[in-house]
Short mmCIF file of C-alpha atoms in Angstrom, two decimals:
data_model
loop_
_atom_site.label_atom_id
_atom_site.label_comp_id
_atom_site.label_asym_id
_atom_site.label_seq_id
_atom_site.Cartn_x
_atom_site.Cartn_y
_atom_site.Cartn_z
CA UNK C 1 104.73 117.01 85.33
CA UNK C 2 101.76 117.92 88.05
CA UNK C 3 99.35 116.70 86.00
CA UNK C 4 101.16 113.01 85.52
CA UNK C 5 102.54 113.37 89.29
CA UNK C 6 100.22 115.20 91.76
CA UNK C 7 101.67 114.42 94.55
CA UNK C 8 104.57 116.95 93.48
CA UNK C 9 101.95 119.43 93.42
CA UNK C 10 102.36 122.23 95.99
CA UNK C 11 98.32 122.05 96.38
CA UNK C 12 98.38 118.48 97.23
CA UNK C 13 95.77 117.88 95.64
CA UNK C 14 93.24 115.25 96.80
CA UNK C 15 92.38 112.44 94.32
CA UNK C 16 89.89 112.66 91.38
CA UNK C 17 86.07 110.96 92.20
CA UNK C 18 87.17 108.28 89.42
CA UNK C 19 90.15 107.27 91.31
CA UNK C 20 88.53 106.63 94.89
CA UNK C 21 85.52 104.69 93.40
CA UNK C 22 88.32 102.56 91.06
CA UNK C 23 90.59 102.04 93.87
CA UNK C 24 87.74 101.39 96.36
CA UNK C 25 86.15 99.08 94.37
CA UNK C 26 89.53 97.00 93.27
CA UNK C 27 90.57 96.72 96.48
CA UNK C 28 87.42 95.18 98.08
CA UNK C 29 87.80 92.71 95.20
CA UNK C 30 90.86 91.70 95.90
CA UNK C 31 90.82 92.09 99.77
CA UNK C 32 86.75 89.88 99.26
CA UNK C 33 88.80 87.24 96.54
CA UNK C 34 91.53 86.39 98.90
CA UNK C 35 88.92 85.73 101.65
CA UNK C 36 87.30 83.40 99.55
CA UNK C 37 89.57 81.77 97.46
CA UNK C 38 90.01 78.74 100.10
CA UNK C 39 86.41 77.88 99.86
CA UNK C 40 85.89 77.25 96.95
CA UNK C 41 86.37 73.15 95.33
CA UNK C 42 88.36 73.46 93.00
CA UNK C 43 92.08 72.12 93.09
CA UNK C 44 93.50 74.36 89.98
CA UNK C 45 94.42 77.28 92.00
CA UNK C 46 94.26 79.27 89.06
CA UNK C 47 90.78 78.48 88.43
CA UNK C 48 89.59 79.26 92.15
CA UNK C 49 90.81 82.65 91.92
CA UNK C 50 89.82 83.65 88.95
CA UNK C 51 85.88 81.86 89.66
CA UNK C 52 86.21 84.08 93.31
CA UNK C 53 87.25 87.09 91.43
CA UNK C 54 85.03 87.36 88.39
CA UNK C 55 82.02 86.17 90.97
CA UNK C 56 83.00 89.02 93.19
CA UNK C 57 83.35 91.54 90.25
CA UNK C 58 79.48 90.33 89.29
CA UNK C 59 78.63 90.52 92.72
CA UNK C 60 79.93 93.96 93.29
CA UNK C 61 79.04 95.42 89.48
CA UNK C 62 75.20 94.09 89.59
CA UNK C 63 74.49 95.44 93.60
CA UNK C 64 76.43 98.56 93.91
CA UNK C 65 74.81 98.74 97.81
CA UNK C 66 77.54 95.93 98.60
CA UNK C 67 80.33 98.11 97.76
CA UNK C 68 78.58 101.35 99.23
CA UNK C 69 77.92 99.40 101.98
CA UNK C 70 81.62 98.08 102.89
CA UNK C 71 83.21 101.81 102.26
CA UNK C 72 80.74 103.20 105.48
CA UNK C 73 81.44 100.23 107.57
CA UNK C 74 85.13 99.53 106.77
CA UNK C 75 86.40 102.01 104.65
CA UNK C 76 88.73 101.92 101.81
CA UNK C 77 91.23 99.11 102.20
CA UNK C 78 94.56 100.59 102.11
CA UNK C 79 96.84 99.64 98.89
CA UNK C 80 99.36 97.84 100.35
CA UNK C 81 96.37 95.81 101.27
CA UNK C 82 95.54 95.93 97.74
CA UNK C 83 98.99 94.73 97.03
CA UNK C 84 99.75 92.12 99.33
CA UNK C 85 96.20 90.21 98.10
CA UNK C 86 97.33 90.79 94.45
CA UNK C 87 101.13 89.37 95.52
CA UNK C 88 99.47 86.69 96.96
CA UNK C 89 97.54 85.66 94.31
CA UNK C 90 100.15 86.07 91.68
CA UNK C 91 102.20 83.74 93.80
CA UNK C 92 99.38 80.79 94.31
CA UNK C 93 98.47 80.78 90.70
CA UNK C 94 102.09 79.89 89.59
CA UNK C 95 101.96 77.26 92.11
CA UNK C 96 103.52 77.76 95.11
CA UNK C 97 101.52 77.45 98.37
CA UNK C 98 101.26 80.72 99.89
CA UNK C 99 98.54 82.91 101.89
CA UNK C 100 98.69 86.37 103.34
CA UNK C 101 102.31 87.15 104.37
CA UNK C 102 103.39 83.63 104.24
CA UNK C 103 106.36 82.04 101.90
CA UNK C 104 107.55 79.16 100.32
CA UNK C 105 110.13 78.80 103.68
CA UNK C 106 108.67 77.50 106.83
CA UNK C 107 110.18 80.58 108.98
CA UNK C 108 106.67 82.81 110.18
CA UNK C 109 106.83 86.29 109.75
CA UNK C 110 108.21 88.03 112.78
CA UNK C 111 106.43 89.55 115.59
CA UNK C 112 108.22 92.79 114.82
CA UNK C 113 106.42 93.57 111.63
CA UNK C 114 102.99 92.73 113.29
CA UNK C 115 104.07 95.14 115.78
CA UNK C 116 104.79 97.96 113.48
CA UNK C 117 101.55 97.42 112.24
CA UNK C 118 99.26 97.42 115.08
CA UNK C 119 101.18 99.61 116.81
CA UNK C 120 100.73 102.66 114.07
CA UNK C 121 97.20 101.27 114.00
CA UNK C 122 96.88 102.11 117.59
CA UNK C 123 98.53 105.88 117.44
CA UNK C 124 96.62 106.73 114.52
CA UNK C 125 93.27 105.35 116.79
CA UNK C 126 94.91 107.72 119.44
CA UNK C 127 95.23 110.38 117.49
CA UNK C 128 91.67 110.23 115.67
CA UNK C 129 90.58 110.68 119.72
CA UNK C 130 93.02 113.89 120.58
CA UNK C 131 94.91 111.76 122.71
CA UNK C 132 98.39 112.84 121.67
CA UNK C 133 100.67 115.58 122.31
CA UNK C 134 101.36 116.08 118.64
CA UNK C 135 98.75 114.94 115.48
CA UNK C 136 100.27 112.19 113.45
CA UNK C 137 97.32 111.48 110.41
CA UNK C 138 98.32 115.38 109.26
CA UNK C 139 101.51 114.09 108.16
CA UNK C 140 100.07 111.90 105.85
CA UNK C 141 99.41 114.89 103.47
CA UNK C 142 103.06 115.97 103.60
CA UNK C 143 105.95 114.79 100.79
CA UNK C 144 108.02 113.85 103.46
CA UNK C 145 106.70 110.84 104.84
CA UNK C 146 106.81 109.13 101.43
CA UNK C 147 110.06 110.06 101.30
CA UNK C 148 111.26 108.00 104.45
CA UNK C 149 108.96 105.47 103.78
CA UNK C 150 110.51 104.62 100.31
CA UNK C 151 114.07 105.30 102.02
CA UNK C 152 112.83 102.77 104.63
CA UNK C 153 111.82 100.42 101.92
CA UNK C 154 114.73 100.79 100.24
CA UNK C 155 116.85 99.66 102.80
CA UNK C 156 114.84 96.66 103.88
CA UNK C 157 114.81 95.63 100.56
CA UNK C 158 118.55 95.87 100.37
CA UNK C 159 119.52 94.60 103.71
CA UNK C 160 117.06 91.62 103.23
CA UNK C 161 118.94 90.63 99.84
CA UNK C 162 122.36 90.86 101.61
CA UNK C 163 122.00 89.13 104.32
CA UNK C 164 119.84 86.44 102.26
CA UNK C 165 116.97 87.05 104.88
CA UNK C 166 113.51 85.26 104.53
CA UNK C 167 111.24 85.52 101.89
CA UNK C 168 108.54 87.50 103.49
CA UNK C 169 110.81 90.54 104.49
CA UNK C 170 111.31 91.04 100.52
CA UNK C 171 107.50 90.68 100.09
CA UNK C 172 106.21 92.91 103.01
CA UNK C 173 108.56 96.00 101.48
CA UNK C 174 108.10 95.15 97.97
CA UNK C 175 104.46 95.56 98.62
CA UNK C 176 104.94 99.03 100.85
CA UNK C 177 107.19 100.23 98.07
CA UNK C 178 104.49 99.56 94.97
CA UNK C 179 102.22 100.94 97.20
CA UNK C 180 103.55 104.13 97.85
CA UNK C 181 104.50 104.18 94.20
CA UNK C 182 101.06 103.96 93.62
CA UNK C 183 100.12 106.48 95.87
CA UNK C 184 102.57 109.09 94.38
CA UNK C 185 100.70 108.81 91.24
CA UNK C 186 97.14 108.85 92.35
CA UNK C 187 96.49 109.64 95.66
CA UNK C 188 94.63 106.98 96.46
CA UNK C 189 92.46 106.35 98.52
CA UNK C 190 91.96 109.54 100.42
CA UNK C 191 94.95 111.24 99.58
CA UNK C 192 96.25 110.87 102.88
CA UNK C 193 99.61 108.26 103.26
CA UNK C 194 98.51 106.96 105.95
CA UNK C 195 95.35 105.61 104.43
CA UNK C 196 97.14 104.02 101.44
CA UNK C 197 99.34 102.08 103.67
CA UNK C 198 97.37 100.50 106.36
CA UNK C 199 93.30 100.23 106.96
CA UNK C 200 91.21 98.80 109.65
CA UNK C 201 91.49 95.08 107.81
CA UNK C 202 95.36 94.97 107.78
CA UNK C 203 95.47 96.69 111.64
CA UNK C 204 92.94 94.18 113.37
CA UNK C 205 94.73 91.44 111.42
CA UNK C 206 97.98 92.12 112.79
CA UNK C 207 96.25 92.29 116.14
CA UNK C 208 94.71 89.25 115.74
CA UNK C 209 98.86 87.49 114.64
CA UNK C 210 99.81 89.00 117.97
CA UNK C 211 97.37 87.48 120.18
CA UNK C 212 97.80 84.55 118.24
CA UNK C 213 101.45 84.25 118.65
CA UNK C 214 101.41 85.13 122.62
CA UNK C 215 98.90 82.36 123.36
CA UNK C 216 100.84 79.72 121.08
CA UNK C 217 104.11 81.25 123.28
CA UNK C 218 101.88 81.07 126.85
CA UNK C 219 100.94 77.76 125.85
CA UNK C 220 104.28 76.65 125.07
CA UNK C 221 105.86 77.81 128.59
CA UNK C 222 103.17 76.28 130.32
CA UNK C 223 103.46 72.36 128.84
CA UNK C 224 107.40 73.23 129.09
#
């Protein structure tokens, strides 16, 4: 069963070579495809993604520096990263009009979950620096966190189909629950939690939805 499931392993083993270059290198194309996919002229959304994706695969495949390059500037990006950009595309390609985090419904994904996200980003920054009374990345290696992060899932899932709540709250834990999935059966990235659920992409683009959303909201209160 260890060899199928190493994160059950009392060695918590790190992941194979294979796996980090495999994972590193599908997430850049997905993260690099869903950056791109808007430029490019072509109204079959199935076609743009898959010309962004097999150009980026090229790209990536022919000049292995690119890809080098990336994972010493901006690491691996995390796979619910990974997941969301797949998610995303899966959903444009049938046809219905959606980007990062955004739905079918016209509701915008709460503050709260931006929050949650920048605000780990920030005590894991913290803690890279010594700045806190207790080290958080450590617990990345242990079993337990996965364990109350797919409880966690779990019950966002299921509140979020009782209560009939928006679209996106089912997406954003669907995605953190295939990702830690994932991650119990490969250890990717680093075999660390922590780095297969958020990277410095997904932290600087929550940032970047909360300083959006408080000058839309300062801007509102000051024409009201």
């Amino acid at each position: 069963m260890n060899h199928w499931l190493p994160w059950l392993s009392d060695a918590s083993p790190l992941p194979d070579l294979q796996v980090q270059w495999l994972f590193h290198a599908l997430a850049w194309l997905a993260l690099l495809t869903w950056c791109s996919v808007a430029f490019v002229p072509v109204q079959d959304r199935r076609w743009r993604w898959l010309v962004c994706s097999v150009s980026w695969a090229a790209l990536l495949f022919v000049w292995d520096a690119v890809l080098s390059g990336l994972g010493l500037a901006f690491q691996t990006p995390s796979l619910v990263t990974l997941c969301v950009c797949v998610a995303a595309a899966w959903r444009d390609m049938r046809g219905t009009p959606t980007r990062l985090f955004y739905t079918t419904r016209p509701a915008k994904v709460s503050a709260v979950l931006w929050a949650c996200i920048a605000g780990t980003g920030w005590l894991l920054v913290l803690d890279a620096f010594g700045q806190l009374p207790v080290a958080i990345y450590p617990l990345g290696f242990s079993q337990t966190i996965v364990w109350l992060a797919w409880l966690v899932c779990m019950l966002w899932l299921l509140s979020a189909y009782m209560l009939d709540a928006e679209d996106w709250h089912v997406q954003a834990a669907g995605c953190w629950l295939l990702a830690s999935c994932v991650f119990v059966f490969t250890r990717a990235p680093s075999g660390n939690a922590w780095d297969a659920w958020l990277d410095p992409w997904l932290w600087l683009f929550a940032n970047a939805q909360l300083a959006r959303m408080a000058w839309r909201q300062r801007s509102r209160n000051n024409h009201s």
